[in-house]
Short mmCIF file of C-alpha atoms in Angstrom, two decimals:
data_model
loop_
_atom_site.label_atom_id
_atom_site.label_comp_id
_atom_site.label_asym_id
_atom_site.label_seq_id
_atom_site.Cartn_x
_atom_site.Cartn_y
_atom_site.Cartn_z
CA MET B 1 -19.56 23.80 -71.73
CA ALA B 2 -17.48 26.92 -72.30
CA ALA B 3 -19.68 28.91 -69.93
CA ASP B 4 -18.70 26.59 -67.06
CA ILE B 5 -14.94 27.04 -67.48
CA ARG B 6 -13.14 29.22 -64.90
CA TYR B 7 -10.37 31.06 -66.71
CA ASN B 8 -7.31 32.43 -64.97
CA TRP B 9 -4.07 33.98 -66.21
CA GLU B 10 -1.08 33.92 -63.90
CA LEU B 11 2.21 33.37 -65.70
CA ASP B 12 5.78 34.57 -65.40
CA VAL B 13 6.69 33.73 -69.00
CA PRO B 14 5.58 35.77 -72.03
CA VAL B 15 2.80 33.67 -73.53
CA ALA B 16 0.65 35.66 -75.94
CA PRO B 17 -3.15 35.41 -75.60
CA GLY B 18 -3.06 34.30 -79.22
CA GLU B 19 -1.66 30.95 -78.05
CA THR B 20 -4.83 30.37 -76.06
CA ILE B 21 -6.95 31.41 -79.05
CA ARG B 22 -5.06 28.91 -81.22
CA GLU B 23 -5.65 26.10 -78.70
CA ILE B 24 -9.37 26.87 -78.45
CA LEU B 25 -9.73 26.93 -82.23
CA GLU B 26 -7.91 23.60 -82.56
CA ASP B 27 -9.98 22.01 -79.78
CA ARG B 28 -13.21 23.11 -81.45
CA GLY B 29 -12.11 22.38 -85.01
CA ILE B 30 -12.51 25.97 -86.14
CA THR B 31 -10.28 27.17 -88.96
CA GLN B 32 -8.70 30.60 -88.81
CA THR B 33 -10.61 31.50 -91.97
CA ASP B 34 -13.97 30.67 -90.37
CA PHE B 35 -12.89 32.34 -87.14
CA ALA B 36 -12.02 35.55 -89.03
CA VAL B 37 -15.49 35.60 -90.58
CA ARG B 38 -17.21 35.02 -87.21
CA LEU B 39 -15.02 37.65 -85.55
CA GLY B 40 -15.64 40.16 -88.33
CA LYS B 41 -11.92 40.65 -88.91
CA SER B 42 -9.53 40.02 -91.76
CA GLU B 43 -7.57 36.77 -91.95
CA LYS B 44 -4.38 38.85 -91.75
CA PHE B 45 -5.47 40.38 -88.44
CA VAL B 46 -6.43 36.97 -87.04
CA SER B 47 -3.04 35.57 -88.07
CA GLN B 48 -1.26 38.46 -86.34
CA LEU B 49 -3.46 38.07 -83.25
CA VAL B 50 -2.81 34.35 -82.97
CA ASN B 51 0.93 34.89 -83.40
CA GLY B 52 1.11 37.68 -80.81
CA LYS B 53 1.97 40.37 -83.34
CA ALA B 54 -1.27 42.33 -82.97
CA SER B 55 -2.37 43.88 -79.70
CA LEU B 56 -5.60 42.60 -78.21
CA THR B 57 -7.81 45.65 -77.55
CA HIS B 58 -10.74 45.87 -75.15
CA GLU B 59 -13.09 45.89 -78.12
CA THR B 60 -11.52 42.71 -79.48
CA ALA B 61 -11.77 41.12 -76.03
CA ILE B 62 -15.53 41.70 -76.03
CA GLU B 63 -15.79 40.25 -79.52
CA LEU B 64 -13.79 37.18 -78.46
CA GLU B 65 -16.18 36.71 -75.55
CA ARG B 66 -19.11 36.63 -77.98
CA VAL B 67 -17.43 34.26 -80.42
CA LEU B 68 -15.60 31.89 -78.03
CA GLY B 69 -17.60 32.27 -74.82
CA VAL B 70 -14.51 33.20 -72.83
CA PRO B 71 -14.98 36.33 -70.66
CA SER B 72 -13.51 39.58 -71.95
CA SER B 73 -11.92 40.09 -68.52
CA PHE B 74 -9.76 37.02 -69.16
CA TRP B 75 -8.53 38.32 -72.50
CA ASN B 76 -7.83 41.79 -71.10
CA ALA B 77 -5.87 40.33 -68.19
CA ALA B 78 -3.97 37.97 -70.47
CA GLU B 79 -3.01 40.77 -72.84
CA ALA B 80 -2.00 43.10 -70.01
CA GLN B 81 0.19 40.50 -68.32
CA TYR B 82 1.75 39.43 -71.61
CA ARG B 83 2.71 43.01 -72.47
CA ASP B 84 3.92 43.62 -68.91
CA ILE B 85 6.21 40.59 -69.00
CA LEU B 86 7.58 41.62 -72.40
CA ALA B 87 8.24 45.16 -71.20
CA ARG B 88 9.92 43.94 -68.02
CA ARG B 89 12.15 41.57 -69.95
CA GLU B 90 13.11 44.33 -72.32
CA GLN B 91 13.97 46.65 -69.43
CA ASP B 92 15.83 43.89 -67.62
CA GLU B 93 17.98 43.39 -70.70
CA GLU B 94 18.69 47.12 -70.84
CA LEU B 95 19.47 47.27 -67.11
CA ALA B 96 21.85 44.33 -67.39
CA GLY B 97 24.28 46.79 -68.94
CA GLN B 98 23.99 49.09 -65.92
CA ALA B 99 25.65 46.76 -63.41
CA GLU B 100 28.70 49.02 -63.23
CA TRP B 101 26.47 52.01 -62.44
CA ALA B 102 24.71 50.10 -59.66
CA GLY B 103 28.08 48.94 -58.35
CA SER B 104 29.16 52.55 -57.81
CA PHE B 105 26.84 52.66 -54.79
CA PRO B 106 27.83 51.14 -51.43
CA LEU B 107 25.38 48.28 -51.94
CA ARG B 108 26.65 46.12 -49.10
CA GLU B 109 26.31 48.91 -46.54
CA MET B 110 22.92 49.94 -47.94
CA ALA B 111 21.69 46.36 -47.64
CA ALA B 112 23.03 46.09 -44.10
CA ARG B 113 20.89 49.10 -43.18
CA GLY B 114 17.83 47.53 -44.78
CA TRP B 115 17.54 50.10 -47.54
CA ILE B 116 17.80 47.56 -50.36
CA ALA B 117 17.81 43.78 -50.75
CA GLN B 118 20.99 41.79 -50.12
CA GLU B 119 21.42 40.89 -53.80
CA ALA B 120 20.21 44.19 -55.23
CA GLY B 121 20.64 44.88 -58.92
CA PRO B 122 20.24 48.03 -61.02
CA GLY B 123 16.44 47.81 -60.91
CA ASP B 124 16.44 47.63 -57.12
CA VAL B 125 18.69 50.68 -56.90
CA LEU B 126 16.36 52.62 -59.19
CA SER B 127 13.40 51.64 -57.02
CA PHE B 128 15.25 52.81 -53.91
CA PHE B 129 15.78 56.23 -55.48
CA GLY B 130 12.22 56.34 -56.79
CA VAL B 131 13.25 56.90 -60.41
CA SER B 132 12.48 54.94 -63.56
CA SER B 133 15.87 54.86 -65.27
CA VAL B 134 19.53 55.70 -64.91
CA GLU B 135 18.93 58.75 -67.10
CA ALA B 136 16.14 59.90 -64.77
CA TYR B 137 18.44 59.38 -61.79
CA ASP B 138 21.18 61.47 -63.40
CA GLU B 139 18.78 64.29 -64.23
CA TYR B 140 17.11 64.31 -60.81
CA TRP B 141 20.27 64.23 -58.73
CA SER B 142 22.15 66.72 -60.88
CA SER B 143 19.31 69.26 -60.72
CA PRO B 144 19.01 71.90 -57.96
CA ARG B 145 18.14 69.92 -54.83
CA ARG B 146 17.06 72.51 -52.21
CA LEU B 147 19.69 71.16 -49.83
CA ALA B 148 22.24 72.62 -47.45
CA ALA B 149 24.84 70.09 -46.39
CA ARG B 150 27.26 70.03 -43.47
CA MET B 151 30.18 68.01 -44.79
CA SER B 152 33.56 66.91 -43.55
CA THR B 153 36.68 67.73 -45.54
CA ALA B 154 38.61 64.82 -44.05
CA TYR B 155 38.46 62.70 -47.19
CA THR B 156 37.13 62.62 -50.73
CA ALA B 157 33.38 62.30 -51.03
CA SER B 158 31.62 59.65 -53.07
CA THR B 159 28.69 61.20 -54.95
CA PRO B 160 26.72 57.90 -55.15
CA ALA B 161 27.17 57.36 -51.40
CA ILE B 162 25.99 60.91 -50.68
CA ALA B 163 22.96 60.41 -52.92
CA ALA B 164 22.08 57.14 -51.16
CA TRP B 165 22.37 58.74 -47.72
CA LEU B 166 20.25 61.70 -48.76
CA ARG B 167 17.63 59.43 -50.31
CA ALA B 168 17.41 57.40 -47.11
CA GLY B 169 16.83 60.67 -45.30
CA GLU B 170 14.10 61.64 -47.74
CA VAL B 171 12.30 58.33 -47.27
CA ALA B 172 12.54 58.50 -43.48
CA ALA B 173 11.39 62.13 -43.39
CA GLU B 174 8.33 61.37 -45.52
CA ALA B 175 7.07 59.16 -42.68
CA VAL B 176 7.31 61.96 -40.09
CA PRO B 177 4.05 63.90 -39.63
CA THR B 178 4.63 67.61 -39.01
CA ASP B 179 2.58 70.70 -38.34
CA PRO B 180 2.96 73.66 -40.74
CA TYR B 181 6.27 75.47 -40.37
CA ASN B 182 6.26 78.29 -37.82
CA GLU B 183 9.50 80.27 -37.69
CA ALA B 184 8.84 82.02 -34.39
CA ALA B 185 7.88 78.73 -32.73
CA PHE B 186 10.95 77.04 -34.24
CA ARG B 187 13.20 79.68 -32.68
CA ARG B 188 11.57 79.07 -29.29
CA VAL B 189 12.02 75.32 -29.69
CA LEU B 190 15.71 75.79 -30.47
CA ASN B 191 16.17 77.72 -27.26
CA ASP B 192 14.23 75.17 -25.18
CA LEU B 193 16.03 72.16 -26.66
CA ARG B 194 19.39 73.23 -25.25
CA ALA B 195 18.43 71.88 -21.84
CA THR B 196 17.55 68.46 -23.24
CA SER B 197 21.20 67.98 -24.22
CA ARG B 198 21.81 67.05 -20.57
CA LEU B 199 19.36 64.14 -20.79
CA PRO B 200 20.20 60.55 -21.80
CA VAL B 201 20.40 60.21 -25.58
CA GLU B 202 17.19 58.21 -25.96
CA GLN B 203 15.33 61.02 -24.18
CA TRP B 204 16.82 64.01 -25.96
CA GLN B 205 16.57 62.34 -29.35
CA ALA B 206 12.84 61.76 -28.91
CA ALA B 207 12.32 65.24 -27.46
CA LEU B 208 14.17 66.85 -30.36
CA ARG B 209 12.16 65.01 -33.00
CA GLU B 210 8.81 65.67 -31.32
CA ALA B 211 9.42 69.35 -30.63
CA CYS B 212 10.65 70.06 -34.15
CA ALA B 213 7.79 68.16 -35.79
CA GLY B 214 5.38 70.39 -33.90
CA VAL B 215 6.80 73.49 -35.61
CA GLY B 216 7.12 72.09 -39.13
CA VAL B 217 10.60 70.53 -39.14
CA ALA B 218 11.02 66.77 -39.62
CA VAL B 219 14.24 65.57 -37.95
CA VAL B 220 15.52 62.09 -38.77
CA PHE B 221 18.69 60.22 -37.83
CA ILE B 222 20.26 58.18 -40.64
CA PRO B 223 23.30 55.89 -40.22
CA ASP B 224 26.31 57.24 -42.06
CA LEU B 225 27.69 55.58 -45.17
CA PRO B 226 31.42 55.30 -45.92
CA LYS B 227 32.87 58.18 -47.94
CA THR B 228 29.82 60.42 -47.76
CA ARG B 229 31.60 63.24 -45.90
CA CYS B 230 28.00 64.31 -45.26
CA HIS B 231 26.84 64.06 -41.66
CA ALA B 232 24.05 66.64 -41.59
CA VAL B 233 21.78 68.13 -44.21
CA SER B 234 18.67 70.28 -44.37
CA TRP B 235 16.18 71.18 -47.05
CA TRP B 236 12.67 72.46 -47.62
CA ALA B 237 10.33 69.65 -48.65
CA THR B 238 7.63 72.28 -49.20
CA ARG B 239 7.40 75.93 -48.25
CA SER B 240 5.67 74.87 -45.03
CA ARG B 241 7.78 71.85 -44.13
CA ALA B 242 11.53 71.52 -43.61
CA VAL B 243 13.72 68.46 -43.11
CA VAL B 244 16.92 67.95 -41.12
CA VAL B 245 18.87 64.70 -41.49
CA LEU B 246 21.58 63.90 -38.96
CA GLY B 247 24.31 61.27 -38.88
CA LEU B 248 26.84 60.55 -36.13
CA ARG B 249 29.97 62.52 -36.92
CA TYR B 250 32.83 61.06 -34.88
CA LYS B 251 30.10 59.34 -32.78
CA ALA B 252 30.19 62.37 -30.48
CA GLY B 253 27.08 63.90 -28.91
CA ASP B 254 28.44 67.45 -29.06
CA GLN B 255 29.04 67.09 -32.81
CA VAL B 256 25.45 65.98 -33.39
CA TRP B 257 24.09 68.90 -31.39
CA PHE B 258 26.32 71.37 -33.21
CA SER B 259 25.30 69.89 -36.58
CA PHE B 260 21.61 70.15 -35.69
CA TYR B 261 21.89 73.82 -34.76
CA HIS B 262 24.06 74.44 -37.81
CA GLU B 263 21.30 73.08 -40.06
CA ALA B 264 18.70 75.07 -38.12
CA GLY B 265 20.79 78.12 -38.90
CA HIS B 266 20.58 77.36 -42.61
CA LEU B 267 16.80 77.06 -42.41
CA LEU B 268 16.45 80.34 -40.53
CA LEU B 269 19.14 82.51 -42.08
CA ASP B 270 19.64 81.40 -45.67
CA ASP B 271 17.51 81.64 -48.77
CA ARG B 272 17.62 77.86 -48.98
CA ARG B 273 14.13 77.05 -50.21
CA HIS B 274 15.61 76.74 -53.70
CA ALA B 275 19.31 76.22 -52.96
CA GLU B 276 21.52 73.48 -54.35
CA LEU B 277 23.49 70.89 -52.45
CA CYS B 278 26.95 72.43 -52.29
CA ALA B 279 30.50 71.31 -51.76
CA PRO B 280 31.92 72.45 -48.40
CA ASP B 281 33.57 75.58 -49.78
CA ALA B 282 30.95 76.47 -52.40
CA ASP B 283 29.31 79.02 -50.08
CA ARG B 284 31.70 79.71 -47.25
CA ALA B 285 29.75 82.76 -46.10
CA ALA B 286 26.60 80.71 -45.52
CA GLU B 287 28.57 77.96 -43.77
CA THR B 288 30.35 80.44 -41.52
CA ARG B 289 27.04 82.10 -40.70
CA ALA B 290 25.45 78.74 -39.81
CA ASP B 291 28.48 77.78 -37.70
CA GLN B 292 28.25 81.03 -35.75
CA PHE B 293 24.51 80.60 -35.27
CA ALA B 294 25.03 77.12 -33.84
CA ALA B 295 27.85 78.24 -31.56
CA ASP B 296 25.88 81.21 -30.19
CA MET B 297 22.65 79.25 -29.73
CA LEU B 298 24.34 76.50 -27.75
CA ILE B 299 26.55 78.83 -25.68
CA PRO B 300 25.43 82.48 -25.42
CA PRO B 301 28.31 84.76 -26.51
CA ASP B 302 28.43 86.76 -23.25
CA ASP B 303 28.59 83.58 -21.16
CA TYR B 304 31.31 82.14 -23.38
CA ALA B 305 33.31 85.35 -23.17
CA ALA B 306 33.11 85.21 -19.38
CA LEU B 307 34.35 81.62 -19.38
CA ARG B 308 37.30 82.55 -21.58
CA ALA B 309 38.12 85.59 -19.48
CA ALA B 310 38.34 83.44 -16.34
CA GLY B 311 41.53 81.81 -17.60
CA ARG B 312 42.36 78.32 -18.81
CA PRO B 313 39.32 76.18 -17.91
CA THR B 314 39.57 73.08 -15.76
CA LYS B 315 37.31 70.08 -15.82
CA ALA B 316 35.51 71.35 -12.74
CA THR B 317 34.97 74.83 -14.18
CA VAL B 318 33.65 73.38 -17.43
CA GLN B 319 31.15 71.20 -15.57
CA ALA B 320 30.01 74.11 -13.42
CA PHE B 321 29.73 76.41 -16.43
CA ALA B 322 27.71 73.87 -18.41
CA GLU B 323 25.31 73.43 -15.52
CA SER B 324 24.94 77.19 -15.09
CA ILE B 325 23.86 77.72 -18.71
CA GLY B 326 21.86 74.48 -18.89
CA ILE B 327 23.65 72.40 -21.52
CA ALA B 328 25.67 69.19 -21.61
CA PRO B 329 29.33 69.66 -20.57
CA GLY B 330 30.49 67.80 -23.67
CA ILE B 331 29.14 70.65 -25.82
CA VAL B 332 31.30 73.12 -23.91
CA VAL B 333 34.31 70.85 -24.30
CA GLY B 334 33.72 70.58 -28.04
CA ARG B 335 33.53 74.36 -28.38
CA LEU B 336 36.74 74.88 -26.41
CA GLN B 337 38.51 72.27 -28.52
CA ARG B 338 37.34 73.78 -31.82
CA ASP B 339 38.45 77.23 -30.70
CA GLY B 340 41.88 75.90 -29.71
CA VAL B 341 41.43 76.76 -26.03
CA ILE B 342 42.13 73.17 -24.95
CA PRO B 343 43.69 70.27 -26.88
CA TYR B 344 41.40 67.81 -28.67
CA LYS B 345 42.60 65.03 -26.40
CA GLN B 346 41.61 66.87 -23.21
CA MET B 347 38.33 66.41 -21.25
CA ASN B 348 36.87 63.94 -23.74
CA ASP B 349 35.51 61.97 -20.80
CA LEU B 350 32.91 64.75 -20.47
CA LYS B 351 31.65 64.00 -23.96
CA VAL B 352 28.92 61.47 -24.71
CA THR B 353 29.83 58.75 -27.20
CA LEU B 354 26.94 57.72 -29.44
CA ARG B 355 26.30 54.59 -31.46
CA TRP B 356 23.52 53.39 -33.69
CA ALA B 357 21.16 51.19 -31.71
CA PRO B 358 19.41 48.18 -33.26
CA GLU B 359 15.99 48.80 -34.71
CA PRO B 360 13.47 49.05 -31.87
CA GLU B 361 11.17 46.13 -31.34
CA VAL B 362 7.58 46.60 -32.43
CA TYR B 363 5.06 45.87 -29.70
CA THR B 364 1.35 45.15 -30.02
CA PRO B 365 -1.08 47.51 -28.25
CA GLU B 366 -1.73 44.74 -25.69
CA GLU B 367 2.00 44.32 -24.96
CA THR B 368 2.34 48.07 -24.54
CA ALA B 369 -0.64 48.10 -22.18
CA GLU B 370 0.88 45.33 -20.07
CA PHE B 371 4.16 47.24 -19.91
CA MET B 372 2.33 50.36 -18.68
CA LEU B 373 0.54 48.48 -15.91
CA ASN B 374 3.54 46.43 -14.82
CA ASN B 375 5.68 49.56 -14.52
CA ALA B 376 3.18 51.57 -12.50
CA VAL B 377 4.69 52.23 -9.07
CA THR B 378 1.76 53.92 -7.34
CA ALA B 379 -1.98 53.32 -7.34
CA ALA B 380 -2.46 56.67 -9.08
CA GLU B 381 -0.09 55.70 -11.90
CA TYR B 382 -1.86 52.36 -12.21
CA ASP B 383 -5.28 54.04 -12.42
CA ASP B 384 -4.03 56.51 -15.03
CA ALA B 385 -2.66 53.62 -17.10
CA LEU B 386 -5.97 51.77 -16.81
CA ALA B 387 -7.87 54.81 -18.04
CA GLU B 388 -5.55 55.21 -21.01
CA ILE B 389 -5.77 51.51 -21.84
CA ARG B 390 -9.58 51.53 -21.73
CA ALA B 391 -9.60 54.62 -23.96
CA LEU B 392 -7.70 52.55 -26.54
CA GLY B 393 -10.46 49.93 -26.45
CA ILE B 394 -8.37 47.30 -24.65
CA ASP B 395 -9.99 45.18 -21.93
CA PRO B 396 -7.61 45.19 -18.92
CA ASP B 397 -9.00 41.81 -17.81
CA THR B 398 -7.37 40.19 -20.84
CA LEU B 399 -3.89 41.39 -19.84
CA VAL B 400 -1.20 39.68 -17.77
CA CYS B 401 -0.06 42.28 -15.27
CA GLN B 402 0.71 43.01 -11.64
CA PRO B 403 -2.04 43.75 -9.09
CA ARG B 404 -2.89 47.37 -8.42
CA PRO B 405 -0.36 48.87 -5.97
CA GLU B 406 -1.86 49.64 -2.58
CA SER B 407 -0.35 53.11 -2.19
#
């Protein structure tokens, strides 16, 4: 009986629901003329419906359920999927002509970073940018973008590569929870962060992100793309949330720190909540102002003047000076090199060379708990870890870990 049939519609080819109607009519020996009378429709409409030329509405689906005993939900799903497949095929045909546009992006490098699939086509690139069409992409990325970019003039920039790098920064920043922006607190954070520059990179990177998120600034680190010229950028996502994206210019720690404070300067000093992404020389005054802000925040002007007045610095004096003002010696070296006080080839051993690490492994809560217990050195640390683990709802008896230390 028709009532006992379980209908499903799961196809990847455009088969109109009318084909199913035709099959049912043939199986039951019902002519289209009789079917039109029973359905209360004209023969012309029935012919168009059977041949996929007429859309199957929700009302018609209910009527088909009454006449044929096939649930309206089946007809609605069949019609929706049929139209979806047709629309996708039509768009795929249109996008086939956009292969050259998609090829203007550094697809291989984007895939290597996991931003897109290995064999990405135009549709995949549109999905990455979160736009529906090439026209929408052009309009969105040519409109004012509320961005302030720190760019290198060493070589010609590729606009598609810049757009891809910025989009990756947008996506990463969206995943960073932040408190509402607080300018006074941000200024305090900038002063406090100087000291973290002396820590190992994995420590200062985490400290920088956490501290800035607490005052309304999402900081993310995005691997550079070839020919972007863009290694740092900032913008206002909303009036209460800012974003700073950092790359690894020259893979040097001092450059990353300078770029971070440069972008902080834009957020604090410029009217950038509606500014456009500019070429390097489009607003030299703003760039110079941000450069000076970064230089003075990292090395107080009076301290720097005293260092310069003491004569040509040696490696020992640079190290002592950096320790006295609480920053990494490589930052002092970078400043002296930029100002022409020492050659660019001198004292580079005081700089920290950075590289992009592999994606961190993802651990289960139980694995993290075991790590905490196994790395506890004292009984007090072990007890603190146990308390935290129990607070997470994890039973310590189910874990594989060392015995509690005796001291």
